[in-house]
Every structure is written in C-alpha cells, then in structure tokens.
Amino acid sequence: MGAISTEQAYRQYMIRATLSEGQGRLGEAIEALSIAAALEEKRPEAWHHLARLLALDPARAEEAAAAKARADALRRNSPPPSGGSGAAQSEDLPHLPPPALGPTMADEHAEASWLERSGRFMDACAVWERIIAADPNDVDAWVNLGRILADHLGREEDAEAVLRRAVSIDDQNETAWAYLGRVIHDRDGDLDEAEDALEQALALDWNYATAWAWKARVLHSEGERLAEAEEGYRRAIELSRSYPWCWAQLGLLYQEDLGRFRDAEAAYRRAIEENPGYAWAWGQLGQLLGQELKRPAEAEEALRQALALDPEDDWDWAQLGELLSHQPGREEEADEAFRHAIEYAPDYAWALAHYGRFLADSMDEPEEAETMLLRALAERGDYWWAVGQLAHVRHLRLEKPEEAEEGYRLLLEAEPENAWAWAQLGHLLGFKRGRPLEAAAALENAVRINPNYEWAWAHLGQICHELLGRPSEAEAAYRRATELAPQEAWNWSQLGALIAQTDLARAEEAESAFQEALRLKPEYRWVWSELGRLLAQLPGREAEAVAAFRRALELDPDHAWTWAQLGMVFYPRLNQPESAELAYREAAAREPGTAWLWVRLAEVLSDGLGKDDEAVVALRRAVELAPDDHVAWHQLGTVLETKLQHQDAAREAYERAFTLNPDCPTIKGDLERLNGQPARQGEASGTPHNV
C-alpha cells in the first residue's frame, strides 16, 4: 500500500480519538488528538476536542484553555460559508454539493450520508465523529460510524467498540443491536453473543429483515441448527422486496451444508436475477455446476461471467483453473487460470495446492508440483489435503518413498479415519517400501473406514495376490472391487490373472473375467497378453492364444514379453519353429539385455531348426548377460557336446554350471559322463571360456 496523505492521516487520528474516548481510554484519545492537531494545525476540530478532553483533568486546565483559545482563533480566522456556521468548510471537505449544508444536526447527518454515498468513507467518519463530539449521546451517529468502519474500512474491532457504545446509550435501538451482532460474527467472536445481539434486534422489530438474515448466517456458521438458519434466510426474503445477498447465502447453505444442490442452483440464480452484477453469486454458481452438478460448460460460463464482473478475483480464477484441469486438451487454459489466481493472491493456499495437483497429474511437472504444494503448506501448515497431495506426488512421481511415508503418516495423525491416506500408505508400503504385511494392514484399515472404497479393495487384492501369496484373500478382495465398480476393467483383469495363475482347473472363470475386462476396455493390451497365456495352456486352444497375442502386439508392438509368449506357443506347442524364431528375435531386439530371451531363442534354433552354431551364439550372449545363470551354462554345454561335439568347450560350460549349482543331478551327471569320473565340487576347472 502506498503512503497516505496528511489529510487521510488526520482523519484516521480523529477517528482513533473518537473510538478511544468511547472506550474510556482518555489518555489515548488525547494523544491521538494532539497528533491530529499537529498534522493539520489550521483545522479547529482537533483543537476543540483536545480542549474538551483536557478540561476533564483539573491538573491540565491551562493546556485545555490554550487548546480552546487556539480552536476559537482558528474559527474566527476561517468563518463558515454563507450557508451557516455549521456547514463544512470547503477547504476541509472539497467537492461538496453546490448548496452549502446548514447548521442543524440534521444537515450534518445529511453531509455524512452524502460523503458515504460518494465513496469518501474517511471523510464521512470524520463528520460522524464531529457529530458525536457535539452530542455524545447521538446513537445514530455511533451506529453509522460503526457501520462504515465495518462495511467499508474493514476495521471490525473498532466497529465493535463503537457499536457497543451505541447500545449502551440506547438499548432500544434495533439497528445498533443488529450491526453489533453482525460485527461480532464477522470478527470470529462468540457466536452465542452474536446471536443474542440479533435476538435483541428482532425483539425490538420482529419484521427486521436484515436482522433475520444476519441471525441466519450466525446459525449457519454454528453448523448445528441448519433448519433454523434456512428458516431465517426465508423469513428475511419474505420481508424484503429484493434480497440477492440472502438468496446467495441460502444457496451456500444448500450447497455446502445440506447437499441440496438443485435448491442451491435455484437460490444462486434467483440472487443473480435480482442483481445481475453479483459477481460472488456467479462464482458460487459456477463452482456448484462444475463440482456437484457435473455441468462443466455451464460452470465455465458462470465463472467467466464472474470474472468479467471482477477480473482480479483470485477465487474465481482458481475455480476456473480447477474446472478446466479436468478437461483433456485444455491444460494450457487451466494453467493460465491457476497462474492468474496466484498472481492476484500469492498466499492463496487452496490455489497453490490445487495447482500443484494439476502440475503433477496433467503437466508432468512433479518437481514444480512439489514446490507449489510446499508453498501452500508454508501458508497453511494444517492444510491436510495438501499434505496428502504432497505425499502422493513424492510417492508416485518423485520416487521419494521415505518422505512420502512421512507425509501420509502426518496426515493420518491429524485425520486417523482418512481412508484415502490409509490406502495410499498401503500401496506405498507394499510396492515402494517392501513391507507387504504392513501394506495389507493399511489397506484393511482403509476398507474398514470405507467399506465401499473400491480402489482400496482392488489394491488389497493385489498385495495379497502378488506379494503375500494369499490367493483366497486376494480373490475375495478382487470380487468385492468388481461388485463396487463393475465398470472397472482393471479389477476384472486382476481377478482373471489370479485365477489363471493359481488354479488352472478354473480356467473358464479366468477367461470369463478377462473377456469382461476386454468388453469394458477393448484395447487393453495387458489383458490380451494374459488371455493368450491362459489359452496357450489349454489343450486345443493354441490358435486362439496366437490370435490373442497378435491382438496384444497390434496394440503395443514393442512389448517383448508378448513376443516371447507368442514364440512359446509356436514352438513346441504348434511345432512352428520358424515362426517361433521370428517371435523370439522380435523380443530380443526390443530387450537385448534380457538373458532368458536368448536362452529360449537358442532352444528353438537348436532343437527346432538345427541351427546349432547360431544357438551357441545366442547362449554365449545369455551367459554374458547372466554369468551366474547355471541353466544357460548347462544348456550351452549340452549343445556344444551333443550337437557340435565340442567336448572341451562343453566340459568348461558344464564345470561352470556345476560350480554355480553343485546340487543339480542333471548337471552333475552330464559332467561325470563327459569326464568319465565322479564330479566333486571344487575340482572343476576355474577357467571357463572367455565369453
């Protein structure tokens, strides 16, 4: 904020003096008046009030007399305009209406009201202060001063003090009681006291619409008497010809507290009908349409209307960003909206946190997402949603499992019944921290808290299936997930894979689960591969297996595992070694560093095609990649001995295999046969071929 003018400072100290006097702090009032008098030495008001307060202390009678003499001299040297002695001086209050205001109290009230309507709130406060100085019991002046301080200057604490003075002067003034109740509420004060003040106003005037509206807002804030809050808003609306604020607050009650979204929409639209320029109501309508009613086009229209009315509203920009962030193809617009929100409110924790979530999920910028979430938490340390999102980014995007676990546990300390946090912690512990038993316990907590949490059931099944070897528990969890989300293809695919891998006698059930997954998601490559693997194990269904694998490869031609599985079907099952060789070579071209692919290729080359020299090349590649693989060394020895009659080279391969696995009877037998004597561990040559 820039520096204020001398006149503005003068007005502020005059108001401060009035407030201090009203609260019985005469020393502070005298100090404020002394500063005001020093700032504007030629204005008589400050000197006049200073003299009045100093005169209350007999020890300061001389100071009082000097101040009074100064005020009188200034008044004589600066007579009022011809309209009367009570009119404001044009030097003090420039740009007043052409007719000079008269000397009566009513004229001064009119002057203050005119200044307020003109947006000159500090000047209006100064006039009300002047009126109060002349008549400390003018309750209307106290009420209007308090109202301006609250409504226009954001000084609720001072406004409360002024309004308390007003009701002490006249406890039958319903306006004073109503404004006092409102200000207590707005200052986050005692809601019971705020309600009592508004009850006083209504006891004095049962048809006071504003008091009904403000009482309803107090009840709304309490959160326990929502039916009474609704009744209060309705009563205020009945008593008023038009009350857009009340309609908007009723919409908020319906939206956030009662879950009556259609009623909320109707209330917001009525507020806008009565005041088309009501930006806040447009913004709330946009949020409701987007988040609750799932009508994004209408939501965007409402939010853009709100921004047309108030282009610098950070809340509306943030809501627009959140809305657009869930619409594919509109990431740049969402990014721009979030940036506007943060530009106008750099400390807006909600916007920072949701922008962080968007950067991680949609923009592939996890580092920047982490930065935004940390900024949000710097502004609001107890923003638990942001704590969870930060942990989530570190868990899935940044590979920071320790920090992610710390974040989830911090969230669970604050919200021990947060099912989402338990589920994410379970996934982290199982797949990133190597602690599957703890993972299962965390996921069990999630489904205990929320028995309808499909994602948690599905991943509990995955932990039991893939990490703990508990097929019956895994199947129960997968089936619960499919009950809760029958449209989720992943759940059906996991159920099918579990049955296929653990109980081939139930192949029909497994196939049915895979087919359901493919009905829901026809281009699900993993399921086509798993279906092919299942069919390949069933007699007479090899052709169907090949078709399934080929469909998987149409969807992902670079998936080496599927090429290898296709090769296994071609040979030996279908006895098509040429096709098998091509499939294995496709697999090895995509994953040349995978040893077992070279071993399987060698089997086809040697056993199926008689290409023994090429088989040896493939096996030497395998043992180069996996020098501790006794199977590859033994297979290399077998080809060298039985197909190529390279006895010495075969012996060295067998010896290496025997060194790696001396307990294998096949390796031991082959080595003994070739050597013509029993093989003993430690006697093998320590110098294998330089592969």
Tab-separated table of C-alpha atoms in Angstrom, residues 489 514-529 551-556:
chain	number	residue	atom	x	y	z
A	489	ALA	CA	-11.632	-53.221	-16.332
A	514	PHE	CA	-10.599	-61.477	-18.965
A	515	GLN	CA	-13.417	-61.244	-21.509
A	516	GLU	CA	-15.353	-58.881	-19.227
A	517	ALA	CA	-12.278	-56.668	-18.906
A	518	LEU	CA	-11.948	-56.585	-22.693
A	519	ARG	CA	-15.625	-55.820	-23.151
A	520	LEU	CA	-15.108	-52.749	-20.946
A	521	LYS	CA	-11.755	-51.825	-22.470
A	522	PRO	CA	-11.222	-53.489	-25.858
A	523	GLU	CA	-7.734	-52.027	-26.312
A	524	TYR	CA	-6.380	-53.296	-23.004
A	525	ARG	CA	-3.035	-54.780	-24.176
A	526	TRP	CA	-2.105	-56.430	-20.875
A	527	VAL	CA	-5.362	-58.369	-20.775
A	528	TRP	CA	-4.946	-59.621	-24.346
A	529	SER	CA	-1.484	-60.902	-23.345
A	551	ARG	CA	-4.024	-58.543	-30.917
A	552	ALA	CA	-1.861	-57.511	-27.951
A	553	LEU	CA	1.036	-56.819	-30.315
A	554	GLU	CA	-1.162	-54.732	-32.588
A	555	LEU	CA	-1.814	-52.526	-29.559
A	556	ASP	CA	1.827	-52.495	-28.401
